[in-house]
């Protein structure tokens, strides 16, 4: 059939892959970059280490966004599916993956500078948290778009029956 080529599931699979790979790359970068700042800050102010671990936790949440979308997309994969459905799944994976990658970079840079600034001036903590929230929301936007796209992909596979 022209609507259901044999290579259509490949794009859905690449969507699952893009979701988890790019999200975890963003989470890893954010964790590593803010972890370096946390370690450097912990030498001078070990009493603030537990308080300033927030950027590391927020970076780890980005990986959860990717795995949620990847599992949802894999549930919609089928041996016979439309090319439309495969492209939608691919777009959903790229949406969450690349937005989480960008959010991870933002969290890493902000977390590194923020915890170092908090060590020098503890009143900087609230400002750091606000900036981290705005960075985390970038990944959440990608998650929302991916969920909306995934609902559009499920109805098109009736053409392949």
PDB file of C-alpha atoms in Angstrom, residues 9-157:
ATOM      1  CA  UNK A   9       8.090   1.907  11.464  1.00  0.00           C
ATOM      2  CA  UNK A  10      11.717   2.990  11.041  1.00  0.00           C
ATOM      3  CA  UNK A  11      10.760   6.615  11.582  1.00  0.00           C
ATOM      4  CA  UNK A  12       8.793   5.772  14.715  1.00  0.00           C
ATOM      5  CA  UNK A  13      11.774   3.855  16.020  1.00  0.00           C
ATOM      6  CA  UNK A  14      14.047   6.796  15.295  1.00  0.00           C
ATOM      7  CA  UNK A  15      11.603   8.985  17.214  1.00  0.00           C
ATOM      8  CA  UNK A  16      11.944   6.706  20.255  1.00  0.00           C
ATOM      9  CA  UNK A  17      15.700   6.784  19.875  1.00  0.00           C
ATOM     10  CA  UNK A  18      15.885  10.560  19.480  1.00  0.00           C
ATOM     11  CA  UNK A  19      13.690  11.085  22.538  1.00  0.00           C
ATOM     12  CA  UNK A  20      15.848   9.044  24.885  1.00  0.00           C
ATOM     13  CA  UNK A  21      19.276   9.869  23.421  1.00  0.00           C
ATOM     14  CA  UNK A  22      18.966  13.634  23.226  1.00  0.00           C
ATOM     15  CA  UNK A  23      17.132  13.896  26.545  1.00  0.00           C
ATOM     16  CA  UNK A  24      19.804  11.884  28.314  1.00  0.00           C
ATOM     17  CA  UNK A  25      22.545  13.899  26.637  1.00  0.00           C
ATOM     18  CA  UNK A  26      20.958  17.058  28.043  1.00  0.00           C
ATOM     19  CA  UNK A  27      20.558  15.456  31.464  1.00  0.00           C
ATOM     20  CA  UNK A  28      24.161  14.249  31.447  1.00  0.00           C
ATOM     21  CA  UNK A  29      25.552  17.623  30.432  1.00  0.00           C
ATOM     22  CA  UNK A  30      23.454  19.453  33.017  1.00  0.00           C
ATOM     23  CA  UNK A  31      24.460  17.009  35.746  1.00  0.00           C
ATOM     24  CA  UNK A  32      28.153  17.124  34.869  1.00  0.00           C
ATOM     25  CA  UNK A  33      28.417  20.881  34.471  1.00  0.00           C
ATOM     26  CA  UNK A  34      26.453  21.766  37.603  1.00  0.00           C
ATOM     27  CA  UNK A  35      28.150  18.939  39.514  1.00  0.00           C
ATOM     28  CA  UNK A  36      31.541  20.484  38.830  1.00  0.00           C
ATOM     29  CA  UNK A  37      30.322  23.790  40.238  1.00  0.00           C
ATOM     30  CA  UNK A  38      28.802  21.994  43.219  1.00  0.00           C
ATOM     31  CA  UNK A  39      32.088  20.223  43.959  1.00  0.00           C
ATOM     32  CA  UNK A  40      34.070  23.436  43.705  1.00  0.00           C
ATOM     33  CA  UNK A  41      31.578  25.198  45.951  1.00  0.00           C
ATOM     34  CA  UNK A  42      31.630  22.332  48.459  1.00  0.00           C
ATOM     35  CA  UNK A  43      35.298  22.925  49.198  1.00  0.00           C
ATOM     36  CA  UNK A  44      34.613  26.405  50.515  1.00  0.00           C
ATOM     37  CA  UNK A  45      31.084  25.960  51.905  1.00  0.00           C
ATOM     38  CA  UNK A  46      30.318  22.299  52.685  1.00  0.00           C
ATOM     39  CA  UNK A  47      27.225  23.355  54.639  1.00  0.00           C
ATOM     40  CA  UNK A  48      25.526  24.492  51.399  1.00  0.00           C
ATOM     41  CA  UNK A  49      26.130  21.331  49.350  1.00  0.00           C
ATOM     42  CA  UNK A  50      22.799  19.666  50.110  1.00  0.00           C
ATOM     43  CA  UNK A  51      20.918  22.916  49.530  1.00  0.00           C
ATOM     44  CA  UNK A  52      22.629  23.534  46.198  1.00  0.00           C
ATOM     45  CA  UNK A  53      22.089  20.072  44.747  1.00  0.00           C
ATOM     46  CA  UNK A  54      18.912  21.347  43.055  1.00  0.00           C
ATOM     47  CA  UNK A  55      20.491  21.843  39.574  1.00  0.00           C
ATOM     48  CA  UNK A  56      21.660  18.217  39.521  1.00  0.00           C
ATOM     49  CA  UNK A  57      18.164  16.986  40.377  1.00  0.00           C
ATOM     50  CA  UNK A  58      16.559  19.247  37.790  1.00  0.00           C
ATOM     51  CA  UNK A  59      18.933  17.999  35.112  1.00  0.00           C
ATOM     52  CA  UNK A  60      18.048  14.416  35.963  1.00  0.00           C
ATOM     53  CA  UNK A  61      14.363  15.122  35.399  1.00  0.00           C
ATOM     54  CA  UNK A  62      15.121  15.798  31.739  1.00  0.00           C
ATOM     55  CA  UNK A  63      16.053  12.159  31.252  1.00  0.00           C
ATOM     56  CA  UNK A  64      12.691  11.164  32.720  1.00  0.00           C
ATOM     57  CA  UNK A  65      10.911  13.305  30.115  1.00  0.00           C
ATOM     58  CA  UNK A  66      12.746  11.438  27.381  1.00  0.00           C
ATOM     59  CA  UNK A  67      12.005   7.984  28.723  1.00  0.00           C
ATOM     60  CA  UNK A  68       8.309   8.790  29.186  1.00  0.00           C
ATOM     61  CA  UNK A  69       7.950   9.866  25.562  1.00  0.00           C
ATOM     62  CA  UNK A  70      10.088   6.986  24.316  1.00  0.00           C
ATOM     63  CA  UNK A  71       7.911   4.424  26.098  1.00  0.00           C
ATOM     64  CA  UNK A  72       4.742   6.068  24.807  1.00  0.00           C
ATOM     65  CA  UNK A  73       6.057   6.130  21.248  1.00  0.00           C
ATOM     66  CA  UNK A  74       7.170   2.513  21.410  1.00  0.00           C
ATOM     67  CA  UNK A  75       3.643   1.551  22.411  1.00  0.00           C
ATOM     68  CA  UNK A  76       2.394   3.000  19.126  1.00  0.00           C
ATOM     69  CA  UNK A  77       4.885   1.165  16.937  1.00  0.00           C
ATOM     70  CA  UNK A  78       3.449  -1.528  14.684  1.00  0.00           C
ATOM     71  CA  UNK A  79       4.686  -3.724  11.892  1.00  0.00           C
ATOM     72  CA  UNK A  80       2.131  -2.127   9.584  1.00  0.00           C
ATOM     73  CA  UNK A  81       1.710   1.573  10.166  1.00  0.00           C
ATOM     74  CA  UNK A  82       1.244   4.601   7.990  1.00  0.00           C
ATOM     75  CA  UNK A  83       4.091   6.822   6.953  1.00  0.00           C
ATOM     76  CA  UNK A  84       2.178   9.709   8.513  1.00  0.00           C
ATOM     77  CA  UNK A  85       2.222   7.912  11.868  1.00  0.00           C
ATOM     78  CA  UNK A  86       5.966   7.216  11.583  1.00  0.00           C
ATOM     79  CA  UNK A  87       6.748  10.837  10.797  1.00  0.00           C
ATOM     80  CA  UNK A  88       4.589  12.058  13.673  1.00  0.00           C
ATOM     81  CA  UNK A  89       6.418   9.717  16.059  1.00  0.00           C
ATOM     82  CA  UNK A  90       9.749  10.914  14.705  1.00  0.00           C
ATOM     83  CA  UNK A  91       8.737  14.548  15.199  1.00  0.00           C
ATOM     84  CA  UNK A  92       7.539  13.835  18.731  1.00  0.00           C
ATOM     85  CA  UNK A  93      10.855  12.209  19.620  1.00  0.00           C
ATOM     86  CA  UNK A  94      12.839  15.089  18.178  1.00  0.00           C
ATOM     87  CA  UNK A  95      10.600  17.580  19.950  1.00  0.00           C
ATOM     88  CA  UNK A  96      11.236  16.275  23.448  1.00  0.00           C
ATOM     89  CA  UNK A  97      14.807  15.200  22.766  1.00  0.00           C
ATOM     90  CA  UNK A  98      16.147  18.448  21.378  1.00  0.00           C
ATOM     91  CA  UNK A  99      14.245  20.634  23.819  1.00  0.00           C
ATOM     92  CA  UNK A 100      15.642  18.594  26.722  1.00  0.00           C
ATOM     93  CA  UNK A 101      19.117  18.891  25.239  1.00  0.00           C
ATOM     94  CA  UNK A 102      18.759  22.668  25.178  1.00  0.00           C
ATOM     95  CA  UNK A 103      17.330  22.671  28.692  1.00  0.00           C
ATOM     96  CA  UNK A 104      20.216  20.528  29.938  1.00  0.00           C
ATOM     97  CA  UNK A 105      22.758  22.935  28.523  1.00  0.00           C
ATOM     98  CA  UNK A 106      20.937  25.863  30.148  1.00  0.00           C
ATOM     99  CA  UNK A 107      20.650  24.067  33.486  1.00  0.00           C
ATOM    100  CA  UNK A 108      24.308  23.076  33.429  1.00  0.00           C
ATOM    101  CA  UNK A 109      25.615  26.553  32.773  1.00  0.00           C
ATOM    102  CA  UNK A 110      23.183  28.213  35.165  1.00  0.00           C
ATOM    103  CA  UNK A 111      23.728  25.596  37.857  1.00  0.00           C
ATOM    104  CA  UNK A 112      27.497  25.887  37.671  1.00  0.00           C
ATOM    105  CA  UNK A 113      27.520  29.664  37.950  1.00  0.00           C
ATOM    106  CA  UNK A 114      24.601  29.721  40.395  1.00  0.00           C
ATOM    107  CA  UNK A 115      26.032  27.424  43.038  1.00  0.00           C
ATOM    108  CA  UNK A 116      29.369  29.215  42.905  1.00  0.00           C
ATOM    109  CA  UNK A 117      27.586  32.542  43.366  1.00  0.00           C
ATOM    110  CA  UNK A 118      25.510  31.090  46.213  1.00  0.00           C
ATOM    111  CA  UNK A 119      28.716  30.109  47.993  1.00  0.00           C
ATOM    112  CA  UNK A 120      29.843  33.731  47.936  1.00  0.00           C
ATOM    113  CA  UNK A 121      26.439  35.300  48.578  1.00  0.00           C
ATOM    114  CA  UNK A 122      23.693  33.002  49.948  1.00  0.00           C
ATOM    115  CA  UNK A 123      20.961  35.403  48.847  1.00  0.00           C
ATOM    116  CA  UNK A 124      21.710  34.389  45.246  1.00  0.00           C
ATOM    117  CA  UNK A 125      20.017  31.020  45.868  1.00  0.00           C
ATOM    118  CA  UNK A 126      16.488  32.239  45.070  1.00  0.00           C
ATOM    119  CA  UNK A 127      17.617  33.871  41.832  1.00  0.00           C
ATOM    120  CA  UNK A 128      19.409  30.699  40.808  1.00  0.00           C
ATOM    121  CA  UNK A 129      16.295  28.625  41.450  1.00  0.00           C
ATOM    122  CA  UNK A 130      14.131  30.959  39.360  1.00  0.00           C
ATOM    123  CA  UNK A 131      16.516  30.806  36.414  1.00  0.00           C
ATOM    124  CA  UNK A 132      16.706  27.016  36.725  1.00  0.00           C
ATOM    125  CA  UNK A 133      12.918  26.787  36.635  1.00  0.00           C
ATOM    126  CA  UNK A 134      12.813  28.781  33.404  1.00  0.00           C
ATOM    127  CA  UNK A 135      15.465  26.480  31.933  1.00  0.00           C
ATOM    128  CA  UNK A 136      13.603  23.334  33.021  1.00  0.00           C
ATOM    129  CA  UNK A 137      10.389  24.560  31.424  1.00  0.00           C
ATOM    130  CA  UNK A 138      12.078  24.352  28.006  1.00  0.00           C
ATOM    131  CA  UNK A 139      12.164  20.573  28.343  1.00  0.00           C
ATOM    132  CA  UNK A 140       8.593  20.536  29.621  1.00  0.00           C
ATOM    133  CA  UNK A 141       7.433  22.408  26.513  1.00  0.00           C
ATOM    134  CA  UNK A 142       8.990  19.717  24.338  1.00  0.00           C
ATOM    135  CA  UNK A 143       7.290  17.024  26.421  1.00  0.00           C
ATOM    136  CA  UNK A 144       3.889  18.678  25.956  1.00  0.00           C
ATOM    137  CA  UNK A 145       4.360  18.990  22.197  1.00  0.00           C
ATOM    138  CA  UNK A 146       5.458  15.351  21.985  1.00  0.00           C
ATOM    139  CA  UNK A 147       2.375  14.203  23.905  1.00  0.00           C
ATOM    140  CA  UNK A 148       0.088  16.203  21.628  1.00  0.00           C
ATOM    141  CA  UNK A 149       1.805  14.813  18.538  1.00  0.00           C
ATOM    142  CA  UNK A 150       1.575  11.264  19.855  1.00  0.00           C
ATOM    143  CA  UNK A 151      -2.202  11.531  20.171  1.00  0.00           C
ATOM    144  CA  UNK A 152      -2.390  12.498  16.476  1.00  0.00           C
ATOM    145  CA  UNK A 153      -0.339   9.480  15.375  1.00  0.00           C
ATOM    146  CA  UNK A 154      -2.567   6.815  16.885  1.00  0.00           C
ATOM    147  CA  UNK A 155      -5.639   7.317  14.686  1.00  0.00           C
ATOM    148  CA  UNK A 156      -3.964   7.044  11.293  1.00  0.00           C
ATOM    149  CA  UNK A 157      -3.039   3.350  11.402  1.00  0.00           C
TER     150      UNK A 157
END
